[in-house]
Amino acid sequence: MSMGWSTHRLLLLRELQLRGTITAVASALRYSPSTVSQQLAQLEREVGAPLLQADGRRVRLTPQGETVAAHAARLMALEEQARAEIDIAHATPPHVRIAALQTSAHALLSRMLDVLAVSHPAMRVDVWVLPPEEGLFEVEARGFDLAIAEQYPGHTRERRPGLDRVVLGRDPIRLAVGPDSPVTSLADTKDLPWVMEPVGTAVRTWSVQQCREAGFEPDVRYSAADLLAQVRLISSGHAVGLLPEQLLTTEDTPVTLIDLPGSPSRELFTAARESSRDTSGIVAVRAALERAFHHTRAA
C-alpha cells in the first residue's frame, strides 16, 4: 500500500523547477546527478504520472510535474511555518542565513552584528556576499533565509513568488572621479575610461543608460564586480564610475563625488520567504539592519 509521496523527492522536483537542470540541483544539494535522476524517477512511480520529459539533452517538467512542484512549494512553506512555531515554543536560538550585496555587507554588517549581539546574543548569523540576482534566487530556493538587495531607478527587480519585501531605505548614487580630476559633470567624462560592473547586471545597464542620456557611449575599459576595486581605480585616476554613497561610508580611499542630474538613488530592500518572515530571527535581523542603515545615514 502506498504511504504517499516522499517529501525528500518532492524537494528535488521543486529544486529542478527552480534551477532548471539536474546538474544544477545536484550541485546545490551536493548529490550526484545520477542520484537526483534516480530519485525523480522514483517520484514519478509514486505519483503515477510522467513528471519530466526530454528537451534536447536536458529535461523539463511536464504539466503534471509543474502541478506537483507547486504542491511541493506549498508543502515546504507549511513545514517552515511549523518549524518556526516549534522553535518559538522551545525558545530555540534563531539561525539566519543572509545573502548580502557587497555595499551593504561593507557598510552595515558590523553594525548589524553589534545590535544583534545585544538584542539576541544566542543568535547565529551566517553571511555570504552575493549579487542581488543570485541572492534573491537562493532565498526562493531556500539556500538563504534573507537577501539584502537593490534596485535602480527604472530597473525594478522581478517579484519572485513566495517572497516578501521590506524597504530598507534609499542610497544616493553619484559620479566618482579622482581627487585631482578637473571633471565637474557627467558630460565631462565623455573621453575618459570608465569602470563598471559586469555586463548583464542591473547596475551596468543603468549606468550605461545614464551616459547615453548625457550624450555619449562610455568607454568601459574595466569591469569589476568588486566595488572596492572600482574605488581604487577611480581614486588613482585611472577611471571614473558611478558609485552608491553607502559604499564610501566606511571607505577612506579619497574620491571626489559629483551630483548627477535628477539626484538618482537606488532602493535597498530585504527579501524573505513569506513562510518565514514572522520568525524571531528574520524580525530581529531586519530590525538590526534598519538601525544599522540609519546609523550610517546619520554618520
GROMACS .gro file of C-alpha atoms in nm:
model
  299
    1MET     CA    1   0.000   0.000   0.000
    2SER     CA    2   0.132   0.345  -0.091
    3MET     CA    3   0.226   0.567   0.204
    4GLY     CA    4   0.221   0.889  -0.001
    5TRP     CA    5   0.481   1.088  -0.185
    6SER     CA    6   0.832   1.124  -0.049
    7THR     CA    7   0.888   1.475   0.087
    8HIS     CA    8   1.256   1.449   0.002
    9ARG     CA    9   1.181   1.364  -0.361
   10LEU     CA   10   0.926   1.644  -0.380
   11LEU     CA   11   1.205   1.879  -0.269
   12LEU     CA   12   1.421   1.757  -0.556
   13LEU     CA   13   1.142   1.822  -0.805
   14ARG     CA   14   1.092   2.174  -0.669
   15GLU     CA   15   1.467   2.235  -0.696
   16LEU     CA   16   1.457   2.121  -1.058
   17GLN     CA   17   1.169   2.360  -1.128
   18LEU     CA   18   1.377   2.646  -0.987
   19ARG     CA   19   1.727   2.559  -1.107
   20GLY     CA   20   1.643   2.417  -1.448
   21THR     CA   21   1.888   2.128  -1.477
   22ILE     CA   22   1.958   1.807  -1.287
   23THR     CA   23   2.326   1.904  -1.275
   24ALA     CA   24   2.241   2.233  -1.101
   25VAL     CA   25   2.017   2.053  -0.850
   26ALA     CA   26   2.292   1.802  -0.778
   27SER     CA   27   2.547   2.077  -0.726
   28ALA     CA   28   2.321   2.280  -0.495
   29LEU     CA   29   2.227   1.981  -0.278
   30ARG     CA   30   2.565   1.804  -0.303
   31TYR     CA   31   2.435   1.490  -0.471
   32SER     CA   32   2.550   1.316  -0.784
   33PRO     CA   33   2.337   1.381  -1.095
   34SER     CA   34   2.262   1.010  -1.118
   35THR     CA   35   2.123   1.010  -0.763
   36VAL     CA   36   1.895   1.303  -0.843
   37SER     CA   37   1.773   1.131  -1.161
   38GLN     CA   38   1.704   0.808  -0.976
   39GLN     CA   39   1.509   0.986  -0.702
   40LEU     CA   40   1.299   1.178  -0.953
   41ALA     CA   41   1.225   0.857  -1.142
   42GLN     CA   42   1.109   0.701  -0.815
   43LEU     CA   43   0.885   1.003  -0.751
   44GLU     CA   44   0.725   0.954  -1.092
   45ARG     CA   45   0.641   0.599  -0.989
   46GLU     CA   46   0.496   0.721  -0.660
   47VAL     CA   47   0.282   0.983  -0.833
   48GLY     CA   48   0.181   0.753  -1.116
   49ALA     CA   49   0.220   1.020  -1.385
   50PRO     CA   50   0.505   1.149  -1.603
   51LEU     CA   51   0.671   1.444  -1.430
   52LEU     CA   52   0.966   1.501  -1.667
   53GLN     CA   53   1.016   1.495  -2.039
   54ALA     CA   54   1.325   1.517  -2.257
   55ASP     CA   55   1.411   1.856  -2.403
   56GLY     CA   56   1.725   1.805  -2.610
   57ARG     CA   57   1.997   1.700  -2.366
   58ARG     CA   58   1.802   1.837  -2.072
   59VAL     CA   59   1.472   1.756  -1.909
   60ARG     CA   60   1.183   1.982  -1.826
   61LEU     CA   61   0.873   1.943  -1.615
   62THR     CA   62   0.553   1.819  -1.774
   63PRO     CA   63   0.225   1.993  -1.685
   64GLN     CA   64   0.177   1.722  -1.421
   65GLY     CA   65   0.530   1.789  -1.299
   66GLU     CA   66   0.457   2.162  -1.265
   67THR     CA   67   0.146   2.080  -1.061
   68VAL     CA   68   0.337   1.850  -0.827
   69ALA     CA   69   0.622   2.102  -0.793
   70ALA     CA   70   0.372   2.373  -0.694
   71HIS     CA   71   0.233   2.133  -0.433
   72ALA     CA   72   0.589   2.075  -0.310
   73ALA     CA   73   0.643   2.451  -0.270
   74ARG     CA   74   0.328   2.482  -0.059
   75LEU     CA   75   0.427   2.180   0.148
   76MET     CA   76   0.771   2.324   0.223
   77ALA     CA   77   0.620   2.658   0.320
   78LEU     CA   78   0.387   2.485   0.567
   79GLU     CA   79   0.677   2.285   0.709
   80GLU     CA   80   0.880   2.603   0.755
   81GLN     CA   81   0.594   2.771   0.937
   82ALA     CA   82   0.554   2.469   1.166
   83ARG     CA   83   0.926   2.460   1.242
   84ALA     CA   84   0.918   2.828   1.330
   85GLU     CA   85   0.631   2.775   1.573
   86ILE     CA   86   0.815   2.483   1.734
   87ASP     CA   87   1.134   2.687   1.768
   88ILE     CA   88   0.940   2.967   1.937
   89ALA     CA   89   0.773   2.723   2.177
   90HIS     CA   90   1.109   2.571   2.272
   91ALA     CA   91   1.294   2.907   2.272
   92THR     CA   92   1.541   2.772   2.016
   93PRO     CA   93   1.810   3.035   1.936
   94PRO     CA   94   1.749   3.170   1.585
   95HIS     CA   95   1.982   3.090   1.296
   96VAL     CA   96   1.957   3.320   0.994
   97ARG     CA   97   2.150   3.283   0.668
   98ILE     CA   98   2.188   3.611   0.482
   99ALA     CA   99   2.284   3.682   0.120
  100ALA     CA  100   2.410   4.041   0.115
  101LEU     CA  101   2.517   4.261  -0.172
  102GLN     CA  102   2.870   4.388  -0.133
  103THR     CA  103   2.800   4.750  -0.045
  104SER     CA  104   2.558   4.659   0.233
  105ALA     CA  105   2.793   4.396   0.372
  106HIS     CA  106   3.069   4.657   0.372
  107ALA     CA  107   2.864   4.934   0.534
  108LEU     CA  108   2.606   4.756   0.751
  109LEU     CA  109   2.731   4.415   0.857
  110SER     CA  110   2.945   4.509   1.158
  111ARG     CA  111   2.685   4.747   1.297
  112MET     CA  112   2.405   4.492   1.245
  113LEU     CA  113   2.603   4.226   1.432
  114ASP     CA  114   2.672   4.472   1.716
  115VAL     CA  115   2.298   4.530   1.755
  116LEU     CA  116   2.218   4.157   1.747
  117ALA     CA  117   2.492   4.078   1.999
  118VAL     CA  118   2.294   4.286   2.249
  119SER     CA  119   1.936   4.205   2.148
  120HIS     CA  120   1.983   3.835   2.059
  121PRO     CA  121   2.320   3.716   2.196
  122ALA     CA  122   2.244   3.349   2.127
  123MET     CA  123   2.152   3.406   1.763
  124ARG     CA  124   2.372   3.265   1.487
  125VAL     CA  125   2.403   3.472   1.170
  126ASP     CA  126   2.581   3.344   0.858
  127VAL     CA  127   2.651   3.593   0.578
  128TRP     CA  128   2.759   3.540   0.218
  129VAL     CA  129   2.833   3.831  -0.014
  130LEU     CA  130   2.641   3.766  -0.336
  131PRO     CA  131   2.499   3.971  -0.623
  132PRO     CA  132   2.131   4.055  -0.569
  133GLU     CA  133   2.028   3.841  -0.867
  134GLU     CA  134   2.180   3.533  -0.706
  135GLY     CA  135   2.081   3.619  -0.351
  136LEU     CA  136   1.711   3.664  -0.430
  137PHE     CA  137   1.702   3.341  -0.627
  138GLU     CA  138   1.866   3.149  -0.344
  139VAL     CA  139   1.620   3.282  -0.088
  140GLU     CA  140   1.335   3.149  -0.300
  141ALA     CA  141   1.525   2.819  -0.335
  142ARG     CA  142   1.584   2.809   0.044
  143GLY     CA  143   1.959   2.835   0.016
  144PHE     CA  144   1.934   3.150   0.230
  145ASP     CA  145   1.674   3.297   0.464
  146LEU     CA  146   1.713   3.667   0.384
  147ALA     CA  147   1.859   3.869   0.099
  148ILE     CA  148   1.976   4.229   0.109
  149ALA     CA  149   1.923   4.357  -0.244
  150GLU     CA  150   1.894   4.674  -0.451
  151GLN     CA  151   1.711   4.812  -0.747
  152TYR     CA  152   1.793   5.114  -0.959
  153PRO     CA  153   1.557   5.381  -1.096
  154GLY     CA  154   1.359   5.237  -1.385
  155HIS     CA  155   1.508   4.889  -1.335
  156THR     CA  156   1.285   4.711  -1.087
  157ARG     CA  157   1.365   4.354  -0.993
  158GLU     CA  158   1.143   4.057  -1.061
  159ARG     CA  159   0.884   3.990  -0.792
  160ARG     CA  160   0.956   3.629  -0.706
  161PRO     CA  161   0.655   3.428  -0.586
  162GLY     CA  162   0.651   3.349  -0.217
  163LEU     CA  163   0.891   3.631  -0.122
  164ASP     CA  164   0.805   3.950   0.062
  165ARG     CA  165   0.998   4.277   0.052
  166VAL     CA  166   1.071   4.536   0.316
  167VAL     CA  167   1.232   4.861   0.202
  168LEU     CA  168   1.545   4.944   0.398
  169GLY     CA  169   1.599   5.290   0.254
  170ARG     CA  170   1.739   5.486  -0.037
  171ASP     CA  171   2.104   5.537  -0.121
  172PRO     CA  172   2.219   5.829  -0.343
  173ILE     CA  173   2.430   5.749  -0.650
  174ARG     CA  174   2.695   5.994  -0.766
  175LEU     CA  175   2.967   6.025  -1.026
  176ALA     CA  176   3.301   5.937  -0.866
  177VAL     CA  177   3.630   6.073  -1.003
  178GLY     CA  178   3.984   6.100  -0.874
  179PRO     CA  179   4.058   6.363  -0.608
  180ASP     CA  180   4.259   6.576  -0.854
  181SER     CA  181   4.023   6.537  -1.152
  182PRO     CA  182   3.902   6.851  -1.334
  183VAL     CA  183   3.568   6.680  -1.413
  184THR     CA  184   3.262   6.871  -1.290
  185SER     CA  185   2.979   6.690  -1.468
  186LEU     CA  186   2.886   6.359  -1.627
  187ALA     CA  187   2.928   6.508  -1.975
  188ASP     CA  188   3.293   6.585  -1.894
  189THR     CA  189   3.370   6.210  -1.878
  190LYS     CA  190   3.294   6.151  -2.246
  191ASP     CA  191   3.655   6.073  -2.340
  192LEU     CA  192   3.764   5.916  -2.010
  193PRO     CA  193   3.799   5.545  -1.924
  194TRP     CA  194   3.517   5.400  -1.714
  195VAL     CA  195   3.490   5.117  -1.463
  196MET     CA  196   3.155   4.941  -1.427
  197GLU     CA  197   3.009   4.617  -1.300
  198PRO     CA  198   2.994   4.320  -1.541
  199VAL     CA  199   2.762   4.312  -1.841
  200GLY     CA  200   2.420   4.170  -1.754
  201THR     CA  201   2.389   4.329  -1.411
  202ALA     CA  202   2.115   4.582  -1.344
  203VAL     CA  203   2.360   4.847  -1.232
  204ARG     CA  204   2.568   4.813  -1.551
  205THR     CA  205   2.256   4.860  -1.765
  206TRP     CA  206   2.151   5.161  -1.560
  207SER     CA  207   2.498   5.319  -1.564
  208VAL     CA  208   2.534   5.291  -1.942
  209GLN     CA  209   2.192   5.448  -1.982
  210GLN     CA  210   2.297   5.750  -1.773
  211CYS     CA  211   2.594   5.807  -2.002
  212ARG     CA  212   2.381   5.776  -2.314
  213GLU     CA  213   2.134   6.029  -2.175
  214ALA     CA  214   2.431   6.262  -2.126
  215GLY     CA  215   2.512   6.227  -2.497
  216PHE     CA  216   2.791   5.969  -2.518
  217GLU     CA  217   2.875   5.599  -2.513
  218PRO     CA  218   3.102   5.520  -2.216
  219ASP     CA  219   3.448   5.377  -2.282
  220VAL     CA  220   3.426   5.088  -2.032
  221ARG     CA  221   3.783   4.963  -2.002
  222TYR     CA  222   3.747   4.798  -1.664
  223SER     CA  223   3.480   4.556  -1.545
  224ALA     CA  224   3.471   4.463  -1.178
  225ALA     CA  225   3.203   4.314  -0.956
  226ASP     CA  226   3.421   4.413  -0.660
  227LEU     CA  227   3.322   4.773  -0.591
  228LEU     CA  228   3.621   4.831  -0.366
  229ALA     CA  229   3.840   4.755  -0.668
  230GLN     CA  230   3.639   5.017  -0.857
  231VAL     CA  231   3.706   5.272  -0.583
  232ARG     CA  232   4.081   5.206  -0.604
  233LEU     CA  233   4.083   5.256  -0.982
  234ILE     CA  234   3.886   5.578  -0.951
  235SER     CA  235   4.090   5.715  -0.664
  236SER     CA  236   4.416   5.657  -0.852
  237GLY     CA  237   4.282   5.850  -1.151
  238HIS     CA  238   4.268   5.553  -1.389
  239ALA     CA  239   3.890   5.553  -1.431
  240VAL     CA  240   3.563   5.720  -1.343
  241GLY     CA  241   3.245   5.548  -1.231
  242LEU     CA  242   2.903   5.573  -1.070
  243LEU     CA  243   2.907   5.470  -0.706
  244PRO     CA  244   2.646   5.444  -0.431
  245GLU     CA  245   2.708   5.663  -0.129
  246GLN     CA  246   2.680   5.368   0.110
  247LEU     CA  247   2.997   5.212  -0.030
  248LEU     CA  248   3.201   5.514   0.079
  249THR     CA  249   3.055   5.541   0.430
  250THR     CA  250   3.343   5.349   0.587
  251GLU     CA  251   3.592   5.378   0.299
  252ASP     CA  252   3.895   5.602   0.345
  253THR     CA  253   4.010   5.594  -0.018
  254PRO     CA  254   3.978   5.954  -0.147
  255VAL     CA  255   3.744   6.024  -0.439
  256THR     CA  256   3.551   6.329  -0.549
  257LEU     CA  257   3.174   6.284  -0.572
  258ILE     CA  258   2.967   6.483  -0.821
  259ASP     CA  259   2.587   6.501  -0.819
  260LEU     CA  260   2.404   6.352  -1.116
  261PRO     CA  261   2.107   6.509  -1.297
  262GLY     CA  262   1.789   6.433  -1.107
  263SER     CA  263   1.980   6.315  -0.796
  264PRO     CA  264   1.913   5.944  -0.857
  265SER     CA  265   1.923   5.690  -0.576
  266ARG     CA  266   1.893   5.314  -0.554
  267GLU     CA  267   1.638   5.143  -0.333
  268LEU     CA  268   1.775   4.896  -0.078
  269PHE     CA  269   1.541   4.625   0.044
  270THR     CA  270   1.538   4.291   0.220
  271ALA     CA  271   1.352   3.986   0.093
  272ALA     CA  272   1.246   3.679   0.287
  273ARG     CA  273   1.009   3.392   0.226
  274GLU     CA  274   0.653   3.471   0.328
  275SER     CA  275   0.651   3.147   0.528
  276SER     CA  276   0.939   3.267   0.749
  277ARG     CA  277   0.911   3.647   0.755
  278ASP     CA  278   0.748   3.650   1.101
  279THR     CA  279   1.006   3.424   1.268
  280SER     CA  280   1.202   3.578   1.552
  281GLY     CA  281   1.529   3.554   1.357
  282ILE     CA  282   1.408   3.736   1.047
  283VAL     CA  283   1.230   4.002   1.252
  284ALA     CA  284   1.542   4.061   1.463
  285VAL     CA  285   1.778   4.081   1.166
  286ARG     CA  286   1.553   4.326   0.983
  287ALA     CA  287   1.530   4.546   1.291
  288ALA     CA  288   1.907   4.539   1.334
  289LEU     CA  289   1.962   4.623   0.967
  290GLU     CA  290   1.725   4.917   0.992
  291ARG     CA  291   1.919   5.053   1.290
  292ALA     CA  292   2.249   4.998   1.111
  293PHE     CA  293   2.123   5.172   0.797
  294HIS     CA  294   2.002   5.479   0.985
  295HIS     CA  295   2.329   5.487   1.178
  296THR     CA  296   2.528   5.508   0.854
  297ARG     CA  297   2.296   5.779   0.719
  298ALA     CA  298   2.349   5.983   1.034
  299ALA     CA  299   2.726   5.933   1.038
   0.00000   0.00000   0.00000
